[in-house]
Every structure is written in C-alpha cells, then in structure tokens.
RNA sequence: GGGCGGUUAGCUCAGCGGUAGAGCAUCGGUCUUACACACCGAGGGCCACAGGUUCGAACCCUGUACCGCCCACCA
C-alpha cells in the first residue's frame, strides 16, 4: 500500500458501510453455543417496532457494544441478541394515526383486518430501526433476531400466563383501574403520569331529604356527582354527627343518598364532607366496599356520560362538568368555588387525562413474585451498577401493588381465556373446544390483550429458546449484563427479575448497569415533544459514526445524565482525525518493510517510555470497562493518543527516523504502539480502527477478533517513565520561556543547563531536547558562575539559563518574576504554617510531612533566587 | 407527602480526606516535511451557604438554600 491511498482527513462514509458488511459476512457477530470459550451474554432492550433510533438508544446501545466488543476481543464467546418489541399500545397508536390519514378508523377494518395491517406495517418499517443499529456499528448476532410477537413468544407467553393462572398468581377482578378514554383501554399504574393541573374546588350543597340544610361537599370533579351513592363524614366530626344516617338529595338527579361515617375522611380538607362515587374514585370504591354501598358507572369507554347520567347522557365528561356547574349555580346549590391544584393522571402515550373507572380486568399478584426478586438483589445474585439504583428498585418492590395486565387493545398477545355460554372461564395453553367446567362448546375468547411488558418481561429467557431446554439457555442464562436507562427499572428490569426467578429459578442477569438519560447542552431531557432531540443518524452523517460513539462513551460517567452538545462531538471528531493522521505518519514511514525485532531493555529511553505508558493505559482501560467507567476508558485513550503518542513520541520518533541506524527499531516501536492502541480503541471506534489496522502488517482477519491488549509487565518501565517526565518538564519549561519572551518560533537559541547531578535524562537525550525545544546549543554543566543578563529558571533541581542578549525583554522578565514571587510566597507560607503545626508533624503520614518539607525547601530557594534576579535587573 | 440526586473554571463535566483537573470556549504565537479536524504557550476557580469531625475537607457528618428526577388514591 502506498500513502496515496490515505486521504489527508478521515472520510468515514464509505469506510463504515464496507467494514460492517465485512464483519457480518465473516460471521464475527455470531455466538457459538458449541464453543469451548467462556460465554458472555448481554440482553438488549428491544426497541419498539414503531421506533426509529433516537439518541437514548444510541447512548445505551453504544455502551453495550463497547462491552460486547471488549469481551469478544478478550476471548469470550459473546452473544448480543437483537430483538424488537411489538409495543402494543404504541404501535396501535401509530397505525391508527396512519389510518386516520386515510380517513379510516380501525373499526372500518375490523379486528382481523387491523391485525393484518399492523403486521404488514411491521414488515416494512420494523426493519428500519434494525438497519439503523447496523449503521451505528453494533455487533449484534443477527441470525438470532427475535420479536416479542414471533411464534416462540406466542407460545411462551401462553405458557407463562396459564402457569401463573394455575398457581393463583393471575386473577380476574373488578376494581378501579386507570382508564384512558382516548385509547379506550385500562392502563397499569406505571403507564400513568401524574402531573399537577390547576383546577378548582367546588363546594356544593346537597340539601337534606327532610328539607333541612343538608351538607356541603367539596369536590374537584363535579361531573362525577351523578354517580354518587353517599356522602361521607368523619365519625368523630361534631359538625355532622346529627346527619349521619340521614339522607340528603343528590342535586341534578334528585336521588336520595345516605350520609355515612368513615374514618378515611379528612376533617381538615374542604368542608369535611366528601361525596362518594364508588365507580370513579379508588378511595370511594374502597369506602363503598367497607360500607356496602352500591356503585353507579356513569361513563362509557370514551368518558362520554351514559344513561345513568340522566340529562347529561351523551355529553363528554368535561362538557358535562361545565353544564352541571352552571346548573348548580342557577339552582343556588353552588356555595363557592376556590382555586385548587389537582394532581391528575395522564396517559403516558397520548397524554389524555386518565379516568379512574370500575372495570373487570386481569391482574398479576406481585407480592409473592417480588419477594424472591428483592432477596436476589439483597444477597448479590444480581447487582446494580451504580449501586444506588438498588434503592430505587427496593423502594418500588417493597411497596408493590398488583399489576393490571389486560388491555382493551387490538394489537398484542390475546389473553388465553375463554368464556362459555354459562359464564365459566377456561384458561388453556391450547385453544379449547369446550368449557373446562361444564363442557359447553359455545366458547368466546377474551378480546383483551396483554400489557406489552408482559412479554418483554420474558425476554432474557424466551430469546434463548424457553420453554424448550436449549443449549443457549443452559449456556447463557443467567445473562451476564443488562444495560438500560433508569426510566424502565420498574417497567422492565423488575419484571424480568420476577418472571425470570419464577420460571427459570434464577436471576435473569448478574449485573444491571443503569445509564443516565441523555440531555441537551442545557441539561434538559431530550425529547421530541421538547423539540431539542438530536437525531443520531444526522450526527453520524455529519461527523461519522466513530465520533458519535466516542462522544457517547466519553460522556458516560457513572450515575450522571450526560449532556450532549455538538461542540463536544466536534472535538471527538477531531480526535478520530488525529488518530487517522498519526496512523498516516506511521504508514508513510513503514516503507513496506517487516518490523524489526528489538530487545526492550536496549531500546532508547523514550521508546521504553511510550511502550511502558501503553501498558499502563491497557491496564487502565481494562479496569475502567470492568467497572463500566466508560468515561475513564475513553479519556485514558484520548490522552494517551493525543498527549503522549502524538505530541511527544511521534515528534521524538522523527529524529530517530532521520537516522538510518535508529530508524528500523523506531518503526517497530511506532508500529507496536499504534497497533496496540488500535486494539484498545476498537470497542469504541470500530470503523476507523479497522480501516487503519487492515493497512498495517497484521495477524488474523480483523481487529475485531484480535486479542484485547493486557498489560505486559516486561514492558513496564517506571524509570523510563520518571526520566521522560523530567525530560518533558524541561522541554516545556524552555518552551514556556521562549513563548513568554516572544522568541520567534523559528529562532534557535542557546541554553545552558546547570545540573549538579549530571543532568539525567536531559544529558542522555540532549539531542532530543535540542530538537524538541528548538535549541542551537545545549550545554550541560555541573555548575556555572553567576552571569548577569541571564534568564534563570529552576526545573527539577536543575536550572535553565538563557542569555538575554538581544533576545529578551527585561521588563517582561521583571514582571514575570514578580508574579512568580507572589505565587511562590503564598504557597511557601501555607506550607510553613502547616509544618509549624506540631500536630501535623506528629500525626500526618510521614511521607506527607517529608514531601511538605522538601517542597518548602525548594520554594524558599527559588524565592532567594528570584530576589537575586530582581536585584540584578534593578542594578542593570 | 415520601425518596433519590445535583450545586467544582465562561459552558459541559471528572475528582470524593493531603489546599483543584479535562474537553470546549478565551488570549498570545506558529503553515515546524501526519494532522489548521493541527502545533507551541498563557490566563481563568474563597469547589452553593452555615456549622461540626480531623493535624488536614471540594471530598466525611449535620443543617440551610436553590435546581432536577422518581414515587404517592386526600376529595
């Protein structure tokens, strides 16, 4: 290969598509259950079929891919199985919206027609997000792709439902549910978002049936009064004692209802008298159960008042509210109206105000399932990372309530329950032909479907083949890691824990890593509705996939919500380009020859240094990824590549490359450093690393399946690191002096280094110092007489001396020394105070005390020197 | 009403017992033959506030103030 093939700037576009196809064709993504390598499996949070890739997916999935690629390179047989969620309510909404654009409703198609329509739509659009996952470079095992409505899931869902029913953990009951009048279905508690809404508290008089004053109740929802079956007061409330047991007349409808006493009433709130509407309020429902009161449902599926609402039948709930309030006012029964903030439930999907409604639904008993799921985290079979999330998990699990699993939707897993003509219920794995109880053959299957999370909750084992006893199940369950956002800990993680323990007898995964939620550069949560979301595909089109991946990885500090600003992304794009150009440099210098062999101990110090640093970085990256500290891994690599490899070693190597005697070994070191770095970076930057790696002399078909670097102790060289650090401090100090006095960059100057100890690295690498600091002469002397008109700058016990003659601005030096003196004085003062404190000397660690003494000594001697220099200048 | 988290350089964030770091932005200087998506330098912070523990606190404890999130059936 010639360098002509490498463009000056990295061009991600064609590179990415090419390598992804290459990896996939070679089967690198595939897990092999017959492998004798250790297994590593990770559960993907299956995106909705309706969905397209948003930044939240890109964030969590990039981190997952980093882990997967890392583990694969470490030699694990890794399984990262792609899947899609049928997303019942969300998908139904999308398809209904499509229909509505065609001027149709789902009822026009009928249930079967609608079902077909959804399946068709899934076929054409379900692949969209999967292709987007490919564009991101994710190394998913595509041959094992699953879908929560595929035949295996249908069977598994049935098995789980029937089995839980048989165990008494699924039951049917009539309670108050959260009902979305727009979606026309019940919702679980988790699908309801409570938000305070400014409302009013209406005080309404219910006159006595005996013609007396009756009682004034306070309500935020006057329309529900049509379903009132009592008024309740506190049993010990003196104000109403006489009324208990009497009747009052429900306004509008004129129905007499009793005044009852129940301790749940808060005497302080409103008037202390509360209307009881058992069919439309959970509290009232419970009170009605206790007190034996009837329930009157006044609304239909879409919150339109029904025949029980008398004159308001046929009106929408809010329209009716208005009419009722006006009527009460006309009739003089509206005592007063006060503003009042009301916490109101909204449908998570369509944001319609949820109506509490009495309705027959299917429930899953949660307490018996939660108990082992709590224990499994307590005893560490599953651990949360960061650990704080276990608190959130426990909090919810310990206060868990039964889960309403039935939905009145058309899209989803049908509930395997049939009702016969005699009203008996049959729940069965196979479609029954006769009632299990009475043999009646006139059966109708429930029209309800299951909450989408019912099937998602089975994901970790059904995707491995359950209920069959497959190799995959034996090998990969429990999965090793589950990574997701905290927003679905309850929806998904908790339910996988409960169902996994129930049906597999073990936890579904060993570690749950919770990542933050991506925010914009102002810290706001990104969402379409806010209009501040960024499209990851747009970002990759403009900056390249690797830059996007690196940005997301570098942002992933444990436990924080990352803020994604475009500036940051541009910075990491530059990093990818930097890596590209460093590689170009190495490739240009390889000259097609085979890498020379070398003995590490005989390498020049800078070469030992860069290789030693490389071992440290390898150790750091491995440790960081092991703890899910993605930011640390990314930063360690960023700084190694940019600050050490590029800014120092490549510059140093230029001098070696110019010398035919040193060039071959330098090339070998450069190549080794680059090749190892590419392997370290590959999990984060898969494309650019492959593109470069393939151009290097290499073994194996792909960097993707090359071994992940581990630190080689034989190449750890503490002495070289120490010496090089000193050398870099020296060069930097000289450069700083040059910059301070505005010495032209091109101009070569003479420097004398007074080094009583011999000069160490500076002496050994004098040539390098000259090259890096752009010196004409570097004289290293053990001592030197004081010379006037000389800049003196201490560094590591040595002193840099540069003659001022014709070079330096004396005023500038005076000012600089003045500033330095202030700083040094302040620091020395602090140290002196500390050392004068006998308790510090006595109790602090000896090393800390010694260090302080040493530092103070150095500071004081520098102060003396500064004073001398200033004197000298004053004199001159 | 409960619970959790945050408050560190202009911005976005690391650090979590030995008197502060990064990226970007800012300022000055450079086309030094890999890279101007670059190079070489510089400036910038009483680590929200008040107490306490400690020889020593951004870091541990207590409280306060803002900000954010989650959970919650007071009409």
XYZ file of N, CA and C in Angstrom, chain A residues 85-215:
393
model
N -39.614 -5.128 20.063
C -40.786 -5.247 20.917
C -42.009 -4.847 20.115
N -43.079 -5.633 20.245
C -44.272 -5.297 19.459
C -44.960 -4.044 19.975
N -44.655 -3.685 21.227
C -45.078 -2.385 21.763
C -46.556 -2.105 21.533
N -47.395 -2.976 22.107
C -48.842 -2.943 21.878
C -49.473 -1.581 21.688
N -49.499 -0.810 22.742
C -50.273 0.429 22.699
C -49.615 1.450 21.776
N -48.277 1.489 21.801
C -47.564 2.474 20.987
C -47.765 2.175 19.505
N -47.623 0.904 19.147
C -47.783 0.527 17.746
C -49.214 0.755 17.283
N -50.147 0.362 18.120
C -51.547 0.553 17.737
C -51.822 2.026 17.444
N -51.266 2.882 18.279
C -51.479 4.314 18.068
C -50.920 4.777 16.733
N -49.726 4.285 16.407
C -49.094 4.708 15.156
C -49.942 4.270 13.965
N -50.389 3.017 13.995
C -51.170 2.520 12.859
C -52.529 3.218 12.792
N -53.117 3.489 13.950
C -54.389 4.220 13.945
C -54.219 5.606 13.326
N -53.080 6.197 13.614
C -52.826 7.524 13.053
C -52.711 7.437 11.531
N -52.031 6.386 11.068
C -51.925 6.185 9.618
C -53.318 6.044 9.004
N -54.145 5.236 9.664
C -55.491 5.022 9.147
C -56.243 6.332 9.094
N -56.065 7.110 10.118
C -56.834 8.339 10.187
C -56.430 9.285 9.061
N -55.173 9.196 8.629
C -54.770 9.998 7.480
C -55.481 9.539 6.209
N -55.857 8.246 6.228
C -56.597 7.729 5.066
C -58.096 7.918 5.272
N -58.455 8.615 6.348
C -59.865 8.854 6.624
C -60.583 7.620 7.164
N -59.797 6.686 7.738
C -60.424 5.463 8.244
C -60.210 5.314 9.748
N -61.054 4.478 10.341
C -60.853 4.106 11.737
C -60.594 2.605 11.773
N -60.027 2.149 12.885
C -59.689 0.722 12.930
C -60.950 -0.140 12.842
N -62.063 0.426 13.330
C -63.328 -0.314 13.269
C -63.731 -0.608 11.816
N -63.302 0.256 10.902
C -63.648 0.019 9.498
C -62.967 -1.238 8.969
N -61.792 -1.556 9.512
C -61.072 -2.743 9.064
C -61.508 -3.986 9.813
N -62.028 -3.790 10.996
C -62.348 -4.936 11.837
C -61.079 -5.427 12.501
N -61.258 -6.261 13.508
C -60.118 -6.674 14.311
C -59.071 -7.420 13.475
N -59.534 -8.342 12.638
C -58.577 -9.117 11.846
C -57.881 -8.263 10.808
N -58.668 -7.422 10.176
C -58.098 -6.540 9.168
C -57.053 -5.608 9.778
N -57.352 -5.134 10.960
C -56.419 -4.239 11.640
C -55.133 -4.984 11.982
N -55.312 -6.208 12.462
C -54.172 -7.031 12.821
C -53.256 -7.234 11.608
N -53.861 -7.546 10.477
C -53.099 -7.736 9.238
C -52.352 -6.455 8.885
N -53.059 -5.364 9.026
C -52.465 -4.077 8.699
C -51.229 -3.790 9.551
N -51.323 -4.093 10.851
C -50.188 -3.860 11.737
C -49.021 -4.749 11.337
N -49.338 -6.009 11.022
C -48.261 -6.936 10.649
C -47.584 -6.485 9.351
N -48.385 -6.025 8.415
C -47.812 -5.533 7.162
C -46.880 -4.352 7.438
N -47.393 -3.485 8.253
C -46.625 -2.284 8.548
C -45.322 -2.623 9.261
N -45.402 -3.609 10.159
C -44.193 -4.065 10.862
C -43.169 -4.585 9.855
N -43.653 -5.308 8.870
C -42.726 -5.859 7.883
C -41.956 -4.761 7.171
N -42.679 -3.710 6.786
C -41.959 -2.687 6.031
C -41.193 -1.721 6.913
N -41.641 -1.496 8.129
C -40.957 -0.476 8.922
C -40.147 -1.052 10.067
N -40.446 -2.305 10.440
C -39.721 -2.899 11.556
C -38.241 -3.026 11.275
N -37.930 -3.131 9.975
C -36.526 -3.271 9.633
C -35.764 -1.956 9.720
N -36.503 -0.877 9.765
C -35.845 0.426 9.714
C -34.879 0.607 10.887
N -35.407 0.379 12.070
C -34.550 0.613 13.232
C -33.398 -0.378 13.261
N -33.644 -1.590 12.763
C -32.571 -2.584 12.770
C -31.436 -2.153 11.851
N -31.794 -1.550 10.734
C -30.744 -1.034 9.852
C -29.999 0.122 10.493
N -30.730 0.880 11.274
C -30.069 1.988 11.958
C -29.073 1.460 12.991
N -29.411 0.318 13.587
C -28.471 -0.284 14.537
C -27.198 -0.724 13.806
N -27.373 -1.171 12.574
C -26.193 -1.538 11.776
C -25.341 -0.312 11.489
N -26.002 0.785 11.164
C -25.244 2.000 10.865
C -24.398 2.441 12.056
N -24.888 2.148 13.254
C -24.139 2.525 14.450
C -22.981 1.563 14.716
N -22.946 0.497 13.951
C -21.821 -0.428 14.087
C -22.020 -1.508 15.132
N -23.220 -1.661 15.634
C -23.434 -2.597 16.737
C -23.253 -4.046 16.293
N -22.515 -4.781 17.115
C -22.138 -6.141 16.730
C -23.153 -7.157 17.251
N -24.349 -7.056 16.730
C -25.451 -7.932 17.150
C -25.454 -9.221 16.325
N -25.870 -10.286 16.977
C -25.935 -11.586 16.304
C -27.247 -11.675 15.521
N -27.199 -11.192 14.286
C -28.433 -11.017 13.512
C -29.154 -12.319 13.214
N -28.420 -13.402 13.228
C -29.088 -14.671 12.929
C -30.066 -15.069 14.019
N -29.929 -14.467 15.171
C -30.805 -14.844 16.279
C -31.866 -13.793 16.578
N -32.106 -12.936 15.647
C -33.076 -11.866 15.856
C -34.427 -12.397 16.336
N -34.994 -11.753 17.344
C -36.299 -12.164 17.864
C -37.266 -10.984 17.886
N -38.510 -11.348 18.103
C -39.577 -10.348 18.076
C -40.590 -10.795 19.112
N -41.078 -9.889 19.918
C -41.925 -10.318 21.046
C -43.299 -10.817 20.608
N -43.540 -10.832 19.277
C -44.790 -11.432 18.790
C -44.479 -12.617 17.873
N -43.234 -13.063 17.867
C -42.938 -14.185 16.983
C -43.518 -15.472 17.587
N -43.581 -16.549 16.795
C -44.267 -17.757 17.262
C -43.722 -18.279 18.597
N -42.430 -18.185 18.784
C -41.848 -18.640 20.045
C -42.360 -17.839 21.223
N -42.482 -16.547 21.030
C -43.009 -15.701 22.100
C -44.485 -15.992 22.351
N -45.234 -16.222 21.268
C -46.666 -16.501 21.431
C -46.834 -17.722 22.345
N -46.047 -18.708 22.051
C -46.146 -19.939 22.831
C -45.697 -19.707 24.279
N -44.579 -19.004 24.442
C -44.037 -18.771 25.782
C -44.981 -17.919 26.619
N -45.564 -16.917 25.985
C -46.471 -16.035 26.710
C -47.660 -16.836 27.232
N -48.166 -17.694 26.413
C -49.283 -18.536 26.829
C -48.905 -19.424 27.996
N -47.744 -20.029 27.849
C -47.260 -20.924 28.903
C -47.168 -20.178 30.233
N -46.613 -18.988 30.177
C -46.431 -18.212 31.405
C -47.773 -17.785 31.976
N -48.644 -17.333 31.098
C -49.937 -16.864 31.581
C -50.695 -18.001 32.257
N -50.789 -19.124 31.548
C -51.581 -20.231 32.076
C -50.962 -20.756 33.361
N -49.653 -20.839 33.356
C -48.992 -21.378 34.526
C -49.181 -20.462 35.743
N -49.087 -19.164 35.538
C -49.317 -18.244 36.665
C -50.772 -18.287 37.108
N -51.646 -18.487 36.144
C -53.077 -18.585 36.479
C -53.317 -19.820 37.342
N -52.694 -20.901 36.926
C -52.855 -22.152 37.682
C -52.277 -22.031 39.091
N -51.247 -21.219 39.202
C -50.633 -21.032 40.526
C -51.364 -19.972 41.351
N -52.430 -19.453 40.790
C -53.195 -18.454 41.524
C -52.547 -17.082 41.523
N -51.588 -16.862 40.644
C -50.900 -15.574 40.632
C -51.470 -14.634 39.578
N -52.325 -15.176 38.726
C -53.067 -14.297 37.822
C -54.540 -14.494 38.144
N -55.240 -13.383 38.297
C -56.660 -13.476 38.634
C -57.421 -12.382 37.910
N -58.718 -12.533 37.870
C -59.556 -11.538 37.242
C -60.348 -10.843 38.342
N -60.553 -9.553 38.225
C -61.301 -8.872 39.269
C -61.828 -7.540 38.787
N -62.831 -7.055 39.525
C -63.451 -5.783 39.175
C -63.020 -4.726 40.175
N -62.144 -3.845 39.744
C -61.647 -2.787 40.619
C -61.585 -1.489 39.833
N -61.174 -0.443 40.548
C -60.954 0.818 39.853
C -59.622 0.724 39.095
N -59.684 0.987 37.804
C -58.442 0.995 37.024
C -58.215 2.382 36.457
N -56.976 2.588 35.991
C -56.674 3.811 35.236
C -57.159 3.563 33.816
N -58.072 4.375 33.385
C -58.661 4.161 32.067
C -58.335 5.343 31.169
N -57.782 5.041 29.985
C -57.536 6.132 29.039
C -58.708 6.193 28.069
N -59.482 7.258 28.126
C -60.673 7.348 27.271
C -60.317 7.496 25.791
N -59.127 7.981 25.494
C -58.759 8.104 24.088
C -58.335 6.754 23.532
N -57.486 6.050 24.295
C -57.032 4.738 23.848
C -58.101 3.672 24.068
N -59.040 3.977 24.954
C -60.112 3.021 25.205
C -59.626 1.760 25.895
N -58.660 1.919 26.775
C -58.142 0.745 27.470
C -57.743 1.067 28.897
N -57.643 0.001 29.676
C -57.082 0.126 31.018
C -55.570 0.300 30.890
N -54.947 0.920 31.887
C -53.501 1.102 31.916
C -52.993 0.619 33.268
N -51.722 0.234 33.303
C -51.138 -0.085 34.608
C -50.772 1.218 35.298
N -50.514 1.135 36.598
C -50.139 2.336 37.350
C -48.922 3.006 36.727
N -48.019 2.171 36.195
C -46.778 2.733 35.647
C -46.990 3.521 34.362
N -48.104 3.236 33.696
C -48.338 3.926 32.432
C -49.078 5.246 32.622
N -49.242 5.608 33.875
C -49.935 6.860 34.178
C -48.927 7.843 34.739
N -48.905 9.031 34.167
C -48.023 10.080 34.673
C -48.853 11.120 35.398
N -48.539 11.300 36.660
C -49.305 12.258 37.448
C -48.666 13.635 37.343
N -49.486 14.609 37.003
C -48.984 15.981 36.932
C -50.002 16.900 37.584
N -49.501 17.866 38.319
C -50.435 18.812 38.923
C -51.042 19.715 37.844
N -52.351 19.884 37.940
C -53.054 20.697 36.960
C -53.847 21.736 37.748
N -53.784 22.987 37.327
C -54.582 23.980 38.060
C -56.069 23.681 37.860
N -56.788 23.581 38.959
C -58.213 23.265 38.866
C -58.976 24.035 39.920
N -60.139 23.558 40.218
C -60.945 24.246 41.210
C -61.552 23.262 42.184
N -61.891 23.801 43.340
C -62.601 23.016 44.326
C -64.002 23.616 44.424
N -64.966 22.825 44.000
C -66.334 23.317 44.017
C -67.031 22.866 45.306
N -67.633 23.801 46.006
C -68.393 23.465 47.216
C -69.854 23.392 46.830
N -70.425 22.233 47.007
C -71.785 22.007 46.502
C -72.700 21.560 47.638
N -73.867 22.178 47.687
C -74.823 21.800 48.741
C -75.673 20.623 48.282
N -75.701 19.621 49.135
C -76.623 18.502 48.940
C -77.712 18.709 50.003
N -78.917 19.170 49.603
C -79.957 19.504 50.600
C -80.427 18.254 51.345
N -80.901 18.454 52.556
C -81.432 17.348 53.343
C -82.674 16.779 52.698
N -82.842 15.471 52.810
C -84.053 14.852 52.262
C -85.273 15.309 53.045
N -85.015 15.717 54.286
C -86.128 16.168 55.140
C -86.396 17.644 54.936
N -85.799 18.236 53.944
C -85.999 19.656 53.698
C -85.028 20.525 54.474
N -84.159 19.889 55.257
C -83.177 20.652 56.038
C -82.055 21.176 55.163
N -81.028 21.758 55.822
C -79.906 22.347 55.093
C -79.066 21.316 54.369
N -79.070 20.117 54.916
C -78.253 19.082 54.305
C -76.781 19.304 54.606
N -75.915 19.114 53.562
C -74.487 19.170 53.793
C -73.814 19.760 52.553
